[in-house]
Short mmCIF file of C-alpha atoms and ligand atoms in Angstrom, two decimals:
data_model
loop_
_atom_site.label_atom_id
_atom_site.label_comp_id
_atom_site.label_asym_id
_atom_site.label_seq_id
_atom_site.Cartn_x
_atom_site.Cartn_y
_atom_site.Cartn_z
CA MET A 12 -4.28 71.14 247.65
CA THR A 13 -7.08 69.35 249.48
CA SER A 14 -10.40 68.72 247.89
CA GLN A 15 -12.53 69.51 250.96
CA VAL A 16 -13.52 73.14 251.74
CA SER A 17 -13.62 73.55 255.52
CA ASN A 18 -17.11 73.80 256.63
CA HIS A 19 -16.68 76.67 259.12
CA MET A 20 -15.67 79.24 256.45
CA LYS A 21 -18.59 81.34 255.41
CA HIS A 22 -18.54 82.05 251.71
CA THR A 23 -18.51 85.63 250.42
CA ARG A 24 -20.50 87.01 247.53
CA ILE A 25 -18.39 87.48 244.40
CA LYS A 26 -19.84 90.95 244.07
CA ASP A 27 -18.28 91.89 247.35
CA LEU A 28 -14.98 90.28 246.57
CA LEU A 29 -14.66 92.12 243.34
CA ASN A 30 -15.07 95.37 245.12
CA ALA A 31 -12.67 94.37 247.99
CA THR A 32 -10.08 96.98 248.97
CA THR A 33 -8.06 94.82 251.21
CA TYR A 34 -6.19 91.65 250.21
CA GLY A 35 -4.34 88.69 251.60
CA HIS A 36 -7.03 87.15 253.75
CA GLN A 37 -8.57 83.75 253.21
CA VAL A 38 -11.99 83.62 251.48
CA THR A 39 -14.39 81.09 250.40
CA VAL A 40 -16.36 81.39 247.14
CA LYS A 41 -19.21 79.23 246.04
CA GLY A 42 -20.66 79.45 242.55
CA TRP A 43 -20.84 77.90 239.05
CA VAL A 44 -17.94 77.43 236.69
CA LYS A 45 -18.26 79.75 233.58
CA THR A 46 -14.95 78.65 232.03
CA PHE A 47 -11.77 76.76 232.92
CA ARG A 48 -8.74 77.72 230.91
CA ASN A 49 -5.30 76.08 230.77
CA ASN A 50 -6.06 73.73 233.61
CA GLN A 51 -5.48 76.67 235.80
CA PHE A 52 -7.93 79.58 235.59
CA ILE A 53 -11.51 79.10 236.70
CA ALA A 54 -13.99 81.85 236.06
CA ILE A 55 -16.63 81.50 238.80
CA ASN A 56 -20.01 83.22 238.88
CA ASP A 57 -22.48 83.11 241.78
CA GLY A 58 -25.20 85.34 240.31
CA SER A 59 -24.49 88.20 242.63
CA THR A 60 -22.98 90.24 239.79
CA LEU A 61 -22.29 89.89 236.12
CA GLY A 62 -18.63 89.78 236.93
CA ASN A 63 -16.82 86.46 237.54
CA ILE A 64 -14.09 85.93 239.93
CA GLN A 65 -10.96 84.19 238.75
CA ALA A 66 -9.74 81.32 240.86
CA VAL A 67 -6.19 80.10 240.16
CA VAL A 68 -5.55 76.46 240.61
CA ASP A 69 -2.07 75.01 241.27
CA PHE A 70 -2.53 72.18 238.72
CA ASN A 71 0.74 70.50 239.46
CA ASN A 72 -0.42 69.73 242.93
CA THR A 73 -4.01 68.90 242.13
CA ASP A 74 -5.42 65.50 241.44
CA GLU A 75 -5.96 64.97 237.70
CA ALA A 76 -9.46 63.53 238.37
CA LEU A 77 -10.52 66.53 240.27
CA LEU A 78 -9.27 68.91 237.45
CA LYS A 79 -11.39 67.01 234.93
CA ARG A 80 -14.45 67.70 237.05
CA ILE A 81 -14.00 71.53 236.76
CA THR A 82 -16.41 71.90 233.87
CA THR A 83 -18.69 74.66 232.62
CA GLY A 84 -21.85 74.62 234.74
CA ALA A 85 -20.44 72.64 237.67
CA ALA A 86 -21.07 74.03 241.14
CA ILE A 87 -17.92 74.48 243.14
CA ALA A 88 -16.57 75.89 246.39
CA VAL A 89 -12.99 77.16 246.60
CA THR A 90 -11.09 78.56 249.56
CA GLY A 91 -7.88 80.52 249.29
CA ALA A 92 -6.20 83.90 249.64
CA LEU A 93 -7.76 86.86 247.91
CA VAL A 94 -4.84 88.39 246.12
CA GLU A 95 -4.20 91.19 243.56
CA SER A 96 -4.15 89.68 240.09
CA LEU A 97 -1.14 89.83 237.99
CA GLY A 98 -3.02 89.08 234.83
CA LYS A 99 -5.06 91.39 232.68
CA GLY A 100 -8.82 91.63 232.93
CA GLN A 101 -9.24 91.38 236.70
CA ARG A 102 -8.11 93.28 239.72
CA VAL A 103 -8.38 90.43 242.26
CA GLU A 104 -8.31 86.65 242.12
CA VAL A 105 -8.45 83.71 244.54
CA LYS A 106 -5.29 81.61 244.97
CA VAL A 107 -6.95 78.24 245.47
CA ASP A 108 -5.93 76.16 248.53
CA THR A 109 -8.94 73.82 248.57
CA LEU A 110 -11.51 73.15 245.86
CA GLU A 111 -14.58 70.99 246.24
CA ILE A 112 -16.97 70.01 243.49
CA LEU A 113 -20.51 70.51 244.94
CA GLY A 114 -22.27 69.40 241.80
CA ASP A 115 -20.84 67.99 238.58
CA SER A 116 -22.01 69.16 235.18
CA ASP A 117 -21.45 66.71 232.29
CA PRO A 118 -19.83 68.90 229.60
CA GLU A 119 -21.19 66.51 226.94
CA LYS A 120 -24.77 67.29 228.04
CA PHE A 121 -24.83 70.76 229.54
CA PRO A 122 -26.51 72.86 226.88
CA LEU A 123 -24.86 76.20 227.81
CA GLN A 124 -21.40 76.49 226.45
CA PRO A 125 -19.07 79.48 226.90
CA LYS A 126 -20.21 81.07 223.61
CA LYS A 127 -23.12 83.16 222.33
CA HIS A 128 -26.44 81.41 222.21
CA SER A 129 -29.50 82.77 220.33
CA LEU A 130 -32.41 84.12 222.48
CA GLU A 131 -34.66 81.64 220.58
CA PHE A 132 -32.56 78.76 221.70
CA LEU A 133 -32.37 80.00 225.28
CA ARG A 134 -36.16 80.32 225.37
CA GLU A 135 -36.33 76.59 224.80
CA ILE A 136 -34.01 76.02 227.84
CA ALA A 137 -35.61 78.82 229.97
CA HIS A 138 -34.91 76.74 232.98
CA LEU A 139 -31.13 77.22 232.45
CA ARG A 140 -31.06 80.60 230.83
CA PHE A 141 -30.80 82.33 234.14
CA ARG A 142 -27.17 81.30 234.11
CA THR A 143 -26.34 83.58 231.18
CA ASN A 144 -25.18 87.10 231.55
CA THR A 145 -28.10 88.41 229.51
CA PHE A 146 -30.71 86.91 231.68
CA ASN A 147 -28.88 87.66 234.89
CA ALA A 148 -28.98 91.35 233.82
CA VAL A 149 -32.51 91.20 232.67
CA PHE A 150 -33.89 89.74 235.96
CA LYS A 151 -31.84 92.14 238.03
CA VAL A 152 -33.36 95.03 236.17
CA ARG A 153 -36.75 93.45 236.51
CA ASN A 154 -36.25 93.14 240.28
CA ALA A 155 -35.13 96.67 240.63
CA LEU A 156 -38.10 97.96 238.65
CA SER A 157 -40.51 95.95 240.68
CA PHE A 158 -39.00 97.29 243.96
CA ALA A 159 -39.06 100.84 242.56
CA VAL A 160 -42.74 100.56 241.77
CA HIS A 161 -43.55 99.69 245.38
CA GLN A 162 -41.19 102.44 246.70
CA PHE A 163 -42.79 105.04 244.45
CA PHE A 164 -46.25 104.29 245.74
CA TYR A 165 -45.17 103.81 249.39
CA GLU A 166 -43.47 107.12 249.47
CA ARG A 167 -46.75 108.69 248.26
CA GLY A 168 -48.97 106.92 250.76
CA PHE A 169 -50.65 104.61 248.26
CA VAL A 170 -52.00 101.34 249.79
CA TYR A 171 -50.92 98.16 247.99
CA MET A 172 -54.14 96.07 247.45
CA HIS A 173 -54.13 92.34 246.66
CA THR A 174 -57.11 91.95 244.35
CA PRO A 175 -58.38 88.50 243.56
CA ILE A 176 -56.95 86.33 240.86
CA ILE A 177 -60.08 84.26 240.55
CA THR A 178 -63.12 86.42 239.68
CA GLY A 179 -66.57 86.21 238.22
CA SER A 180 -66.32 89.38 236.30
CA ASP A 181 -64.84 90.50 233.01
CA ALA A 182 -63.54 93.96 233.87
CA GLU A 183 -62.38 94.83 230.25
CA GLY A 184 -65.46 93.33 228.62
CA ALA A 185 -63.28 91.85 225.93
CA GLY A 186 -64.19 88.20 226.75
CA GLU A 187 -60.52 87.15 226.72
CA MET A 188 -60.77 84.99 229.85
CA PHE A 189 -59.36 81.65 231.09
CA LYS A 190 -62.16 79.70 232.76
CA VAL A 191 -61.56 78.43 236.29
CA THR A 192 -63.53 75.31 236.94
CA THR A 193 -63.45 71.88 238.66
CA LEU A 194 -66.27 70.50 236.52
CA ASP A 195 -65.52 67.12 234.88
CA PHE A 196 -65.49 67.83 231.10
CA ASP A 197 -66.52 64.23 230.36
CA HIS A 198 -69.54 64.36 232.65
CA THR A 199 -70.54 68.00 232.55
CA PRO A 200 -73.57 68.67 234.78
CA ARG A 201 -76.41 70.20 232.76
CA THR A 202 -79.54 72.13 233.59
CA PRO A 203 -82.91 70.86 232.24
CA ASP A 204 -82.44 73.15 229.15
CA GLY A 205 -79.02 71.64 228.38
CA ALA A 206 -76.76 74.49 229.53
CA VAL A 207 -73.81 73.79 231.74
CA ASP A 208 -74.94 73.77 235.31
CA TYR A 209 -72.45 76.04 237.04
CA LYS A 210 -74.28 75.59 240.36
CA GLU A 211 -72.47 72.31 240.46
CA ASP A 212 -69.05 73.97 239.97
CA PHE A 213 -66.59 74.80 242.73
CA PHE A 214 -67.81 78.36 243.22
CA GLY A 215 -71.38 77.69 242.30
CA LYS A 216 -71.04 80.13 239.32
CA PRO A 217 -68.78 80.62 236.30
CA THR A 218 -65.42 82.02 237.26
CA ASN A 219 -62.25 83.02 235.41
CA LEU A 220 -58.74 84.30 235.94
CA THR A 221 -58.64 88.06 236.32
CA VAL A 222 -57.97 90.27 233.32
CA SER A 223 -57.62 93.30 235.58
CA GLY A 224 -57.82 94.17 239.24
CA GLN A 225 -59.30 97.56 238.46
CA LEU A 226 -62.90 97.10 239.46
CA GLU A 227 -61.94 95.79 242.91
CA GLY A 228 -59.25 98.53 243.02
CA GLU A 229 -61.97 101.12 242.51
CA LEU A 230 -63.85 99.87 245.57
CA ALA A 231 -60.81 100.24 247.80
CA ALA A 232 -59.97 103.68 246.34
CA MET A 233 -63.44 104.82 247.30
CA ALA A 234 -62.42 104.39 250.92
CA LEU A 235 -58.68 104.49 251.19
CA GLY A 236 -58.19 107.24 248.66
CA ASN A 237 -55.13 106.09 246.74
CA ILE A 238 -54.41 102.37 246.13
CA TYR A 239 -52.47 100.24 243.67
CA THR A 240 -52.43 96.63 242.66
CA PHE A 241 -49.43 94.75 241.31
CA GLY A 242 -50.07 91.25 240.32
CA PRO A 243 -50.45 88.49 237.74
CA THR A 244 -53.07 89.17 235.08
CA PHE A 245 -54.34 86.79 232.41
CA ARG A 246 -55.61 87.26 228.86
CA ALA A 247 -56.67 84.49 226.56
CA GLU A 248 -56.03 86.57 223.50
CA ASN A 249 -54.56 84.60 220.67
CA SER A 250 -51.80 87.16 219.95
CA ASN A 251 -48.43 85.74 218.91
CA THR A 252 -46.61 88.99 219.05
CA THR A 253 -43.40 90.20 220.77
CA ARG A 254 -45.57 92.40 223.08
CA HIS A 255 -48.31 89.99 224.30
CA LEU A 256 -48.29 87.36 227.09
CA ALA A 257 -51.19 85.23 228.25
CA GLU A 258 -49.92 85.76 231.80
CA PHE A 259 -48.35 89.05 232.57
CA TRP A 260 -47.99 91.42 235.57
CA MET A 261 -49.94 94.64 235.75
CA ILE A 262 -49.64 97.66 238.10
CA GLU A 263 -52.98 99.39 238.48
CA PRO A 264 -53.22 102.46 240.63
CA GLU A 265 -56.65 103.93 241.35
CA MET A 266 -57.03 107.40 242.88
CA ALA A 267 -60.07 109.04 244.40
CA PHE A 268 -60.63 112.69 243.39
CA TYR A 269 -58.25 112.46 240.49
CA GLU A 270 -59.22 113.67 236.96
CA LEU A 271 -57.61 112.70 233.78
CA GLU A 272 -54.82 115.36 234.00
CA ASP A 273 -53.82 114.18 237.50
CA ASN A 274 -53.83 110.69 236.15
CA MET A 275 -51.47 111.49 233.36
CA ASP A 276 -49.17 113.40 235.64
CA LEU A 277 -48.89 110.36 238.04
CA ALA A 278 -48.33 107.94 235.22
CA GLU A 279 -45.54 110.06 233.75
CA GLU A 280 -43.98 110.60 237.18
CA LEU A 281 -44.15 106.80 237.90
CA LEU A 282 -42.54 105.81 234.61
CA LYS A 283 -39.64 108.39 235.01
CA TYR A 284 -39.11 107.40 238.68
CA VAL A 285 -38.75 103.73 237.95
CA ILE A 286 -36.62 104.22 234.90
CA ARG A 287 -34.27 106.55 236.83
CA PHE A 288 -34.20 104.02 239.76
CA ALA A 289 -33.06 101.35 237.31
CA LEU A 290 -30.38 103.53 235.83
CA ASP A 291 -29.11 104.42 239.36
CA HIS A 292 -29.24 100.89 240.84
CA CYS A 293 -28.34 98.71 237.83
CA PRO A 294 -25.62 100.63 236.05
CA ASP A 295 -23.51 97.48 235.23
CA GLU A 296 -26.58 95.55 234.05
CA ILE A 297 -27.86 98.34 231.86
CA GLU A 298 -24.42 98.95 230.43
CA PHE A 299 -24.18 95.29 229.58
CA LEU A 300 -27.62 95.33 228.02
CA LYS A 301 -26.74 98.45 226.04
CA ASN A 302 -23.75 96.61 224.54
CA ARG A 303 -25.76 93.50 223.88
CA LEU A 304 -28.31 95.55 221.87
CA LEU A 305 -25.56 97.33 219.90
CA ASP A 306 -24.10 93.85 219.13
CA GLU A 307 -27.48 92.50 218.08
CA GLU A 308 -28.13 95.52 215.81
CA LYS A 309 -24.81 95.23 214.08
CA GLY A 310 -26.39 92.46 211.98
CA LYS A 311 -29.19 94.81 210.86
CA PRO A 312 -29.27 97.33 207.95
CA GLN A 313 -28.58 100.85 209.06
CA ASN A 314 -32.21 102.08 208.75
CA GLU A 315 -33.45 99.39 211.12
CA ARG A 316 -30.97 100.22 213.89
CA SER A 317 -31.94 102.35 216.81
CA GLU A 318 -31.06 106.01 216.55
CA MET A 319 -30.01 106.09 220.24
CA ASP A 320 -28.31 103.49 222.31
CA LEU A 321 -30.16 102.04 225.36
CA VAL A 322 -28.70 104.48 227.94
CA ALA A 323 -29.27 107.49 225.72
CA LYS A 324 -32.84 106.26 225.01
CA LEU A 325 -33.63 105.97 228.73
CA HIS A 326 -32.17 109.43 229.51
CA PHE A 327 -34.09 110.87 226.56
CA CYS A 328 -37.25 109.55 228.08
CA LEU A 329 -36.49 111.10 231.48
CA ASP A 330 -35.48 114.51 230.07
CA ASN A 331 -38.56 115.14 227.88
CA ARG A 332 -42.16 115.86 228.90
CA PHE A 333 -44.38 113.26 227.31
CA GLU A 334 -46.40 114.75 224.46
CA ARG A 335 -50.13 114.95 225.23
CA ILE A 336 -52.60 114.94 222.35
CA THR A 337 -56.12 113.73 221.71
CA TYR A 338 -57.07 110.78 219.58
CA THR A 339 -58.68 113.19 217.14
CA GLU A 340 -55.43 115.24 216.77
CA ALA A 341 -53.49 111.97 216.37
CA ILE A 342 -55.84 110.87 213.60
CA ASP A 343 -55.24 114.19 211.81
CA ILE A 344 -51.51 113.81 212.07
CA LEU A 345 -51.62 110.25 210.84
CA HIS A 346 -54.03 111.10 208.04
CA ARG A 347 -51.64 113.75 206.74
CA SER A 348 -48.52 111.59 207.37
CA LYS A 349 -46.19 110.53 204.55
CA PRO A 350 -46.62 106.82 205.05
CA ASN A 351 -50.40 107.22 204.93
CA GLN A 352 -50.31 109.46 201.78
CA LYS A 353 -47.92 107.00 200.13
CA LYS A 354 -50.13 104.09 201.18
CA GLN A 355 -47.30 102.49 203.26
CA PHE A 356 -49.46 101.64 206.24
CA LYS A 357 -50.87 98.14 206.17
CA TYR A 358 -53.99 99.59 207.73
CA PRO A 359 -54.64 103.01 206.02
CA ILE A 360 -56.13 105.74 208.20
CA GLU A 361 -59.65 105.94 206.73
CA GLY A 362 -61.26 108.37 209.07
CA TRP A 363 -62.26 108.93 212.66
CA GLY A 364 -63.35 106.07 214.96
CA ALA A 365 -61.16 103.12 214.30
CA ASP A 366 -58.63 101.82 216.87
CA LEU A 367 -55.00 102.65 216.17
CA GLN A 368 -52.85 99.79 215.00
CA SER A 369 -49.34 99.35 216.40
CA GLU A 370 -47.80 100.73 213.16
CA HIS A 371 -49.74 103.99 213.73
CA GLU A 372 -48.75 104.20 217.36
CA ARG A 373 -45.09 103.59 216.40
CA TYR A 374 -45.25 106.35 213.72
CA LEU A 375 -46.49 108.87 216.16
CA VAL A 376 -43.95 108.07 218.77
CA GLU A 377 -40.88 107.10 216.79
CA LYS A 378 -41.17 109.32 213.73
CA HIS A 379 -43.43 112.19 214.47
CA PHE A 380 -42.86 113.22 218.08
CA LYS A 381 -39.83 111.16 218.83
CA LYS A 382 -40.76 110.74 222.48
CA PRO A 383 -43.45 109.00 224.56
CA VAL A 384 -46.91 110.24 223.71
CA ILE A 385 -50.07 110.25 225.79
CA LEU A 386 -53.19 109.95 223.68
CA THR A 387 -56.48 110.97 225.31
CA ASP A 388 -60.19 111.15 224.57
CA TYR A 389 -60.64 108.04 222.37
CA PRO A 390 -63.88 107.19 220.67
CA ALA A 391 -66.32 105.68 223.16
CA GLU A 392 -66.97 102.72 220.85
CA ILE A 393 -63.41 101.33 221.13
CA LYS A 394 -62.93 101.68 224.88
CA ALA A 395 -64.22 99.94 228.07
CA PHE A 396 -67.63 100.69 229.61
CA TYR A 397 -66.20 102.28 232.75
CA MET A 398 -64.57 105.30 231.15
CA ARG A 399 -65.93 108.76 231.80
CA GLN A 400 -68.07 110.05 228.88
CA ASN A 401 -67.28 113.48 227.34
CA ASP A 402 -70.07 115.55 226.02
CA PRO A 403 -70.46 114.86 222.26
CA ASP A 404 -68.49 117.27 220.09
CA GLU A 405 -69.90 119.52 217.38
CA GLN A 406 -70.02 116.75 214.99
CA GLY A 407 -71.91 114.53 217.44
CA ARG A 408 -68.92 112.25 218.09
CA HIS A 409 -68.68 110.42 221.38
CA THR A 410 -65.40 110.21 223.18
CA VAL A 411 -64.32 109.04 226.62
CA ARG A 412 -61.68 110.30 229.01
CA ALA A 413 -59.21 107.51 228.12
CA MET A 414 -55.43 107.84 228.05
CA ASP A 415 -52.92 105.48 226.51
CA ILE A 416 -49.20 106.11 226.88
CA LEU A 417 -47.27 105.07 223.83
CA PHE A 418 -43.50 104.27 224.01
CA PRO A 419 -40.90 103.94 221.32
CA GLY A 420 -40.39 100.35 220.33
CA ILE A 421 -43.28 99.28 222.45
CA GLY A 422 -46.46 100.90 221.48
CA GLU A 423 -49.02 100.92 224.35
CA MET A 424 -47.30 100.84 227.68
CA VAL A 425 -50.12 102.27 229.79
CA GLY A 426 -53.93 102.20 229.38
CA GLY A 427 -56.11 104.17 231.79
CA SER A 428 -58.91 106.64 232.19
CA GLN A 429 -60.96 108.83 234.38
CA ARG A 430 -63.91 106.70 235.45
CA GLU A 431 -67.55 107.27 234.81
CA GLU A 432 -68.73 108.21 238.33
CA ARG A 433 -72.31 109.20 237.34
CA PHE A 434 -74.63 106.32 238.10
CA ASP A 435 -77.15 106.90 235.33
CA LYS A 436 -74.60 107.43 232.63
CA LEU A 437 -72.60 104.37 233.71
CA VAL A 438 -75.64 102.05 233.76
CA LYS A 439 -76.82 103.25 230.42
CA ARG A 440 -73.42 102.59 228.90
CA MET A 441 -73.32 99.03 230.42
CA GLU A 442 -76.60 98.34 228.77
CA GLU A 443 -75.42 99.58 225.41
CA MET A 444 -72.23 97.48 225.71
CA ASN A 445 -74.04 94.40 227.02
CA VAL A 446 -72.21 94.46 230.34
CA PRO A 447 -74.37 92.54 232.87
CA ALA A 448 -75.21 95.24 235.46
CA LYS A 449 -76.80 92.65 237.73
CA GLU A 450 -73.51 90.80 238.15
CA LEU A 451 -71.63 94.04 238.75
CA ASP A 452 -74.17 95.40 241.31
CA TRP A 453 -71.44 95.54 243.89
CA TYR A 454 -69.41 97.80 241.53
CA LEU A 455 -72.30 100.01 241.02
CA ASP A 456 -72.65 100.49 244.79
CA THR A 457 -69.65 102.86 244.67
CA ARG A 458 -71.70 105.10 242.36
CA ARG A 459 -74.78 104.75 244.65
CA PHE A 460 -73.02 105.60 247.91
CA GLY A 461 -70.86 108.74 247.90
CA THR A 462 -69.68 108.50 244.34
CA ALA A 463 -66.75 110.77 243.45
CA PRO A 464 -64.50 111.57 240.53
CA HIS A 465 -61.66 109.08 240.29
CA ALA A 466 -59.17 107.81 237.84
CA GLY A 467 -56.54 105.11 237.39
CA PHE A 468 -54.37 103.30 234.81
CA GLY A 469 -52.82 99.94 234.10
CA LEU A 470 -49.10 99.67 233.41
CA GLY A 471 -47.98 96.42 231.71
CA PHE A 472 -44.94 95.49 233.80
CA GLU A 473 -43.23 93.34 231.12
CA ARG A 474 -43.59 96.03 228.52
CA LEU A 475 -41.80 98.34 230.98
CA VAL A 476 -39.00 95.75 231.47
CA VAL A 477 -38.72 95.35 227.65
CA PHE A 478 -38.25 99.09 227.36
CA VAL A 479 -35.64 99.42 230.15
CA THR A 480 -33.63 96.36 229.22
CA GLY A 481 -33.74 96.93 225.46
CA MET A 482 -34.79 93.34 224.92
CA THR A 483 -36.97 92.97 221.82
CA ASN A 484 -39.28 90.07 222.79
CA ILE A 485 -41.54 90.19 225.85
CA ARG A 486 -40.86 86.44 226.26
CA ASP A 487 -37.32 87.30 227.33
CA VAL A 488 -38.23 89.57 230.32
CA ILE A 489 -40.48 87.13 232.24
CA PRO A 490 -38.90 83.93 233.63
CA PHE A 491 -41.33 81.46 232.17
CA PRO A 492 -43.49 83.05 229.47
CA ARG A 493 -47.04 81.75 228.80
CA THR A 494 -48.14 82.26 225.26
CA PRO A 495 -50.50 80.46 222.88
CA ASN A 496 -49.34 76.77 222.73
CA ASN A 497 -46.58 77.39 225.32
CA ALA A 498 -46.73 76.77 229.06
CA GLU A 499 -43.50 74.90 229.62
CA PHE A 500 -41.73 74.73 232.98
O1 4AD B 619 -55.13 98.70 228.39
P1 4AD B 619 -55.42 97.61 229.36
O2 4AD B 619 -56.26 96.48 228.83
O3 4AD B 619 -56.14 98.30 230.58
C1 4AD B 619 -56.68 97.69 231.67
O4 4AD B 619 -56.71 96.51 231.87
C2 4AD B 619 -57.26 98.67 232.62
N1 4AD B 619 -58.19 97.88 233.55
C3 4AD B 619 -56.25 99.45 233.33
C4 4AD B 619 -56.73 100.40 234.29
O5 4AD B 619 -57.26 101.42 233.94
N2 4AD B 619 -56.67 100.03 235.61
O6 4AD B 619 -54.11 96.95 229.91
C5 4AD B 619 -53.15 97.90 230.60
C6 4AD B 619 -51.68 97.58 230.16
C7 4AD B 619 -51.52 97.76 228.66
O7 4AD B 619 -51.29 99.11 228.33
C8 4AD B 619 -50.30 96.89 228.41
O8 4AD B 619 -49.17 97.63 228.89
C9 4AD B 619 -50.52 95.73 229.36
O9 4AD B 619 -51.49 96.19 230.33
N3 4AD B 619 -51.07 94.60 228.67
C10 4AD B 619 -50.36 93.49 228.29
N4 4AD B 619 -49.09 93.21 228.50
C11 4AD B 619 -48.63 92.02 228.06
N5 4AD B 619 -49.39 91.10 227.51
C12 4AD B 619 -50.68 91.35 227.31
N6 4AD B 619 -51.45 90.40 226.68
C13 4AD B 619 -51.24 92.63 227.69
N7 4AD B 619 -52.42 93.15 227.65
C14 4AD B 619 -52.30 94.40 228.26
MG1 MG B 620 -55.39 99.20 226.46
#
């Protein structure tokens, strides 16, 4: 056996080789060693599939020094005949003629061993975790979902808008923004009254990373009809939960002439479309992730395990119409619920007006309705300024045409609303909520010139990926998570 793979042979993806229907021909495989058994059997993976191809080495005729370099993690190229395998566990294998080590991997130092590693440990070596089956599957599903989002909107004539990442506005009014500045903190320019002089800053005014592309999206929708954004979004909220990232990806469609019902229909259709797409295009990955979850849950007490496996859960979501109820109805249900009566909620339901905690959302979705739920018409006080105001009810309570879509195991997956298109009402609300109307004058122009009913929503992409992959921590569905005190890699 020689140790030099001839250069003219093009290599074939392992995925294609594993599906091969003809045998006997010479092939070249390039990939990373997963395992090397009995000085003979190499399991090679090239990322194209979860499956490895087995390469069989004639160790009697192979240099000892070369065999020693076939270690877990090493990059290699092998050439040989693709043959039907006699062994169990694989249909085909490569009978190695030539083997070349492209990149050594010191087995003493390579942190990934052919055994199970905890997700926590893998998070610390996020730069290498792509090489595990779990993360291969997760990022394949993420890729498919992302493509499906674009396909869904493209098929429906929506225009993909690239809204700015650096902005001067706080669309959500929650003040959770990362500042963008080139000012020198040690010599901050000051105005005569001592305030920071942003005129000296790069943009001549205070700027931040966007918390939402919605406001700019609305401008585009008021001309192009239906648009969507899909980009990075930043929130400086100090939430160390399994559902929050400081940098995440959000999909924000905005539709002219849509009312809240149309908005809900579109969101439900989108979610079902992309989940079905993932099931159709990533069956092996989802099967793998299903088994991973079953395995993980084996260690849990019965009552903490999922009632359905991952595939059943995804189908269940496709087969059922999402429940649609108002915030007020939800509060009634929660008020009368067993955990509330028995004082089992950490935050008891006291009355109308407070925001729902994730324990309440999960009760509604997982225990009461047992399917995704769309909550509408929230109290105006707990929602953003741009949402369309309802007339006050008999009890004088103010609500807005908001909609949140709650998912099992996730809580809020989507947040959206019909927008307040009436100029006077919008301006009044901005005043009440201390939203600087002057700085958002460009936004108000949409209401000045040909205002029209419109609606939109934001889908948190990583929360969607969490749901479809059955992973439990949002940090495990984005390559390099940014969270409080963590911006590694
Ligand atoms: O509910 P949110 O804050 O809504 C908006 O930003 C609106 N401008 C959307 C719109 O109407 N165009 O965020 C929308 C979604 C949430 O439902 C959640 O899925 C996700 O974005 N999200 C986060 N995902 C991960 N980490 C965070 N810190 C998130 N904050 C929101
Ligand atoms: Mg929200």
